[in-house]
mmCIF file with all atom_site columns, C-alpha atoms in Angstrom:
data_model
loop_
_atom_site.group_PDB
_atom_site.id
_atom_site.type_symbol
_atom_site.label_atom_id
_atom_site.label_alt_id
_atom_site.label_comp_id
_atom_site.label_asym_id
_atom_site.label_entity_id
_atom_site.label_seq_id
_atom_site.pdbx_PDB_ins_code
_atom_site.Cartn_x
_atom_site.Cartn_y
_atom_site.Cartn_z
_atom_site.occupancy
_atom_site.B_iso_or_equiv
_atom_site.pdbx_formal_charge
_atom_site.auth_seq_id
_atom_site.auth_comp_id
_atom_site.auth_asym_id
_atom_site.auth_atom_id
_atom_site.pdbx_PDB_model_num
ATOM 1  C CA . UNK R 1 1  ? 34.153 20.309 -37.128 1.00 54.00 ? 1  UNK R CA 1
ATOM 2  C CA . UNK R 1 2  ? 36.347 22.767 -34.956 1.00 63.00 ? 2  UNK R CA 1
ATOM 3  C CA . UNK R 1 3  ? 36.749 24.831 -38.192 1.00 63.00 ? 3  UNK R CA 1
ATOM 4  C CA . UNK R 1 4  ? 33.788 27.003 -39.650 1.00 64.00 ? 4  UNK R CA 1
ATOM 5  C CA . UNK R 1 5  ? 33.139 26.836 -43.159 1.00 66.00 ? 5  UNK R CA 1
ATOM 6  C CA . UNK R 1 6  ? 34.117 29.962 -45.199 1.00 67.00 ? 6  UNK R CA 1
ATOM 7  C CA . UNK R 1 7  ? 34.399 30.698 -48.958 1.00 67.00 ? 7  UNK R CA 1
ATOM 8  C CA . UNK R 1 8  ? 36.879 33.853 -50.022 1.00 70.00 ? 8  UNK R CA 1
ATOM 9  C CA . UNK R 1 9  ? 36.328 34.696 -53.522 1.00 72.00 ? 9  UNK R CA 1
ATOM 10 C CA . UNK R 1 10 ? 37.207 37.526 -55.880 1.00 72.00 ? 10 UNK R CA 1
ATOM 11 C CA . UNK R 1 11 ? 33.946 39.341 -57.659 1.00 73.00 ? 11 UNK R CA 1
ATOM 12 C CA . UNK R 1 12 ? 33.572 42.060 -59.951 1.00 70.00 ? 12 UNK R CA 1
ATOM 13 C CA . UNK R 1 13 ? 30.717 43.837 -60.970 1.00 74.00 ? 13 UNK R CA 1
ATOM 14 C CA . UNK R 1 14 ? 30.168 45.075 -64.882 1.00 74.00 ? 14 UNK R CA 1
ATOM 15 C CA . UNK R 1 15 ? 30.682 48.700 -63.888 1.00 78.00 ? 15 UNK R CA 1
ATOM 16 C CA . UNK R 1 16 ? 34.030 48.639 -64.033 1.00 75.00 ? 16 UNK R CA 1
ATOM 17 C CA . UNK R 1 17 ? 35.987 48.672 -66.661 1.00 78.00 ? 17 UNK R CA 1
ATOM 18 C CA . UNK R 1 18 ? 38.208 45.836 -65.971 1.00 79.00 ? 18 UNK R CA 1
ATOM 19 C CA . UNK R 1 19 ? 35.379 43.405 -64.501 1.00 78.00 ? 19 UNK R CA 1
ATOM 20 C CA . UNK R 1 20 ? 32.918 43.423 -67.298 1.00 81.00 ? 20 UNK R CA 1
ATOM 21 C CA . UNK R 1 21 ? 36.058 42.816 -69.747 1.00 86.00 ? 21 UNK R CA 1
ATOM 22 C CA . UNK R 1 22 ? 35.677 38.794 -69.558 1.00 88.00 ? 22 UNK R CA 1
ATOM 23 C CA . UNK R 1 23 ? 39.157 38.901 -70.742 1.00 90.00 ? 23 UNK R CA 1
ATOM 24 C CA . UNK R 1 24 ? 40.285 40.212 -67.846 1.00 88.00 ? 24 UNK R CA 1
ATOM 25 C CA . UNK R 1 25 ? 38.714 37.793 -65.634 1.00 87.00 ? 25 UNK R CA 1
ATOM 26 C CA . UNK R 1 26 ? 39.951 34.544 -67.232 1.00 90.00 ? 26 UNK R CA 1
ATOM 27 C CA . UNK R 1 27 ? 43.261 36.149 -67.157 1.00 91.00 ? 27 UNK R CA 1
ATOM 28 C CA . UNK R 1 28 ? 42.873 36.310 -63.098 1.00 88.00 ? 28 UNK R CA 1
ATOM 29 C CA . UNK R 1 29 ? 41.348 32.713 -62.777 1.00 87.00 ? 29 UNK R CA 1
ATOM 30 C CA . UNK R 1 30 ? 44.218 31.341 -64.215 1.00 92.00 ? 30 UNK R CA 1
ATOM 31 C CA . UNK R 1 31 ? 46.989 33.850 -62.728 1.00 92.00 ? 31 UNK R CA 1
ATOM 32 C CA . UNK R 1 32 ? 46.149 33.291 -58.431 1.00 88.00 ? 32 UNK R CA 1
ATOM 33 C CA . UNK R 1 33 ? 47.432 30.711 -57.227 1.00 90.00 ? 33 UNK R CA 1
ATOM 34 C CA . UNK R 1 34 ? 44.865 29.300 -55.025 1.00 84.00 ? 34 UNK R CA 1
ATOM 35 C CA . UNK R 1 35 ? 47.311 26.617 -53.245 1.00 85.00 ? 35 UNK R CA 1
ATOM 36 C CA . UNK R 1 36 ? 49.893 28.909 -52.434 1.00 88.00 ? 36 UNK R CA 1
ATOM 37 C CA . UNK R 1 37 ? 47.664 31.488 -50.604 1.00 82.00 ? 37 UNK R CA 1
ATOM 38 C CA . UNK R 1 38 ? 46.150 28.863 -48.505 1.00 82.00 ? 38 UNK R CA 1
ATOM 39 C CA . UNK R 1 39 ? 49.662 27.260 -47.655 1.00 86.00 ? 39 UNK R CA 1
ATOM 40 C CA . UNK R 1 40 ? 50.268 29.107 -44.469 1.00 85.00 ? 40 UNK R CA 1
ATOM 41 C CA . UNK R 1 41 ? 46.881 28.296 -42.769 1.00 81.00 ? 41 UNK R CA 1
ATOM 42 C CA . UNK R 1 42 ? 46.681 24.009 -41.862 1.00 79.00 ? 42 UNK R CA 1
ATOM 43 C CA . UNK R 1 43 ? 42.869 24.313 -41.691 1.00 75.00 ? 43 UNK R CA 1
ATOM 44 C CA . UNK R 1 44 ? 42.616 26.208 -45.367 1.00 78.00 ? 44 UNK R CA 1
ATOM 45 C CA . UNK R 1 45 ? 42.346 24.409 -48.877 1.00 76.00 ? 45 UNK R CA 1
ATOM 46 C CA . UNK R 1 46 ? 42.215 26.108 -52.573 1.00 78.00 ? 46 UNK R CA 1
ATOM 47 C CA . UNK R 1 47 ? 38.669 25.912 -53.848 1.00 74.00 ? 47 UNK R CA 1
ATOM 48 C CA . UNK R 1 48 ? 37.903 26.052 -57.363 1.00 75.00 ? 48 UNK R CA 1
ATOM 49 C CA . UNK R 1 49 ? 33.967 26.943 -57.370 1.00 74.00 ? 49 UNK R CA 1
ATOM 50 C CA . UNK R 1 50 ? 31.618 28.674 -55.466 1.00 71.00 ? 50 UNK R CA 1
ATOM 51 C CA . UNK R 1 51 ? 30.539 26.017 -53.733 1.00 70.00 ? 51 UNK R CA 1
ATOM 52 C CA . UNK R 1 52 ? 31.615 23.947 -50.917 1.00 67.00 ? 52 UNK R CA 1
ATOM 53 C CA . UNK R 1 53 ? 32.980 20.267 -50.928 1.00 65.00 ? 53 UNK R CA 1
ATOM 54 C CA . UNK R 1 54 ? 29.907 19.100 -48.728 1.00 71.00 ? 54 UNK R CA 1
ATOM 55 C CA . UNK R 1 55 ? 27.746 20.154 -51.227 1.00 72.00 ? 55 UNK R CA 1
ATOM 56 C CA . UNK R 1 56 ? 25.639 18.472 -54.207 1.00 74.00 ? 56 UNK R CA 1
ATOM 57 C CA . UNK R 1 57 ? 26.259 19.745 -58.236 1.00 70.00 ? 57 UNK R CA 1
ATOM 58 C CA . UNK R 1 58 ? 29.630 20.853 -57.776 1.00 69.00 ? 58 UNK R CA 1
ATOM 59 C CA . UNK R 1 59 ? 31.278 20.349 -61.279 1.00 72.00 ? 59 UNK R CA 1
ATOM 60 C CA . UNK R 1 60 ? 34.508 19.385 -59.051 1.00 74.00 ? 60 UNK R CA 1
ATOM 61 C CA . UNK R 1 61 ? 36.983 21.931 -60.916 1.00 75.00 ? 61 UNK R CA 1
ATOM 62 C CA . UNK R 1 62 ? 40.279 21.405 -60.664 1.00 78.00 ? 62 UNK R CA 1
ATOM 63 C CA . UNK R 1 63 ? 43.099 24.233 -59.786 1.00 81.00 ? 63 UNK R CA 1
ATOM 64 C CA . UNK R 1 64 ? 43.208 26.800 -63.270 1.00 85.00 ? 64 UNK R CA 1
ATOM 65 C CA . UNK R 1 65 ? 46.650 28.054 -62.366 1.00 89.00 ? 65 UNK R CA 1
ATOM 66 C CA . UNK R 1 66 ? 48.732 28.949 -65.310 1.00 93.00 ? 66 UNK R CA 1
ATOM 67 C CA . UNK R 1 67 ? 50.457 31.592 -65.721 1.00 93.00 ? 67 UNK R CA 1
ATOM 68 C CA . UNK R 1 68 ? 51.231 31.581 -69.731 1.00 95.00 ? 68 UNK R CA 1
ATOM 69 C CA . UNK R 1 69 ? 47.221 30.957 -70.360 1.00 94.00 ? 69 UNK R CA 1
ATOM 70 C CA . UNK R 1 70 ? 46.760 33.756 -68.003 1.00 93.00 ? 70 UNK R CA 1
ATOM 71 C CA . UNK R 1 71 ? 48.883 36.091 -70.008 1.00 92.00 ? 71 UNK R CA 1
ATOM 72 C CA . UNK R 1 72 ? 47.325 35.021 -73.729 1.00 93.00 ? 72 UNK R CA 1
ATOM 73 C CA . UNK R 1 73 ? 43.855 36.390 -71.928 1.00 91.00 ? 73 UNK R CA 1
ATOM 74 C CA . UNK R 1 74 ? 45.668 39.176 -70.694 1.00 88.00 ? 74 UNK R CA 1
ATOM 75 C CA . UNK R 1 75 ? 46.571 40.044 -74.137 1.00 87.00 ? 75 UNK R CA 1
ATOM 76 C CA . UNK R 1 76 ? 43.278 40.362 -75.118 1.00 88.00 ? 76 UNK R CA 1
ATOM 77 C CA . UNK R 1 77 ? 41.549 42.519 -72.889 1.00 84.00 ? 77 UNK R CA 1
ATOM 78 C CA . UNK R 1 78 ? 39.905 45.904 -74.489 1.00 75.00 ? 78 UNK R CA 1
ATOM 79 C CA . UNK R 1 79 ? 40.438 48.302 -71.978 1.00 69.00 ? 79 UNK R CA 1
ATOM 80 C CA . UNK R 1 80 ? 42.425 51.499 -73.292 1.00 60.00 ? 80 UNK R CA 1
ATOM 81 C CA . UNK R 1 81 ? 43.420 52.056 -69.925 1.00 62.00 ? 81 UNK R CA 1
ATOM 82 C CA . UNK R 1 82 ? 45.193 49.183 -69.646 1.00 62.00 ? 82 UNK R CA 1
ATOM 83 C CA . UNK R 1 83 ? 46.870 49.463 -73.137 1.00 61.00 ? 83 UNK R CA 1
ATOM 84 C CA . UNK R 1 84 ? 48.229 52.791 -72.557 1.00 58.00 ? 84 UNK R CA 1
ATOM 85 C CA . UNK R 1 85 ? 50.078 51.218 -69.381 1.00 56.00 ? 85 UNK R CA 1
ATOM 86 C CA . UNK R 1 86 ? 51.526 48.193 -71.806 1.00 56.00 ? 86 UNK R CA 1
#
């Protein structure tokens, strides 16, 4: 292939605030819109998991965009922080 294989991803450690509220997370699965940011590049494609398509056990996810389900997590999230900016 004349194109590497690369993964981005988004990860969060339980430290903060915000990443160990599972809330938030779901919320951010389904707000990015994975085939929008990869658009502008012809050799990029949206992935969905963690691994790549060449490889065995993936659960073949499909995109989680959606921006309503993303808010009804959003909703939800504990943080006081984040309340007090509501």
């Amino acid at each position: 292939s004349k194109y590497p294989i690369v993964i981005w991803g988004i990860f969060f450690n339980n430290v903060n605030e915000f990443g160990s509220d599972i809330n938030f997370k779901k919320a951010l699965k389904h707000a990015i819109n994975r085939s929008e940011l990869a658009q502008d590049d012809p050799a990029a494609k949206p992935a969905y998991e963690a691994l790549t398509s060449l490889v065995w056990g993936r659960r073949s996810l499909k995109d989680s965009y959606d921006v309503q389900e993303a808010q009804k997590h959003l909703s939800k999230v504990e943080n006081q922080n984040y309340k007090k900016l509501r």
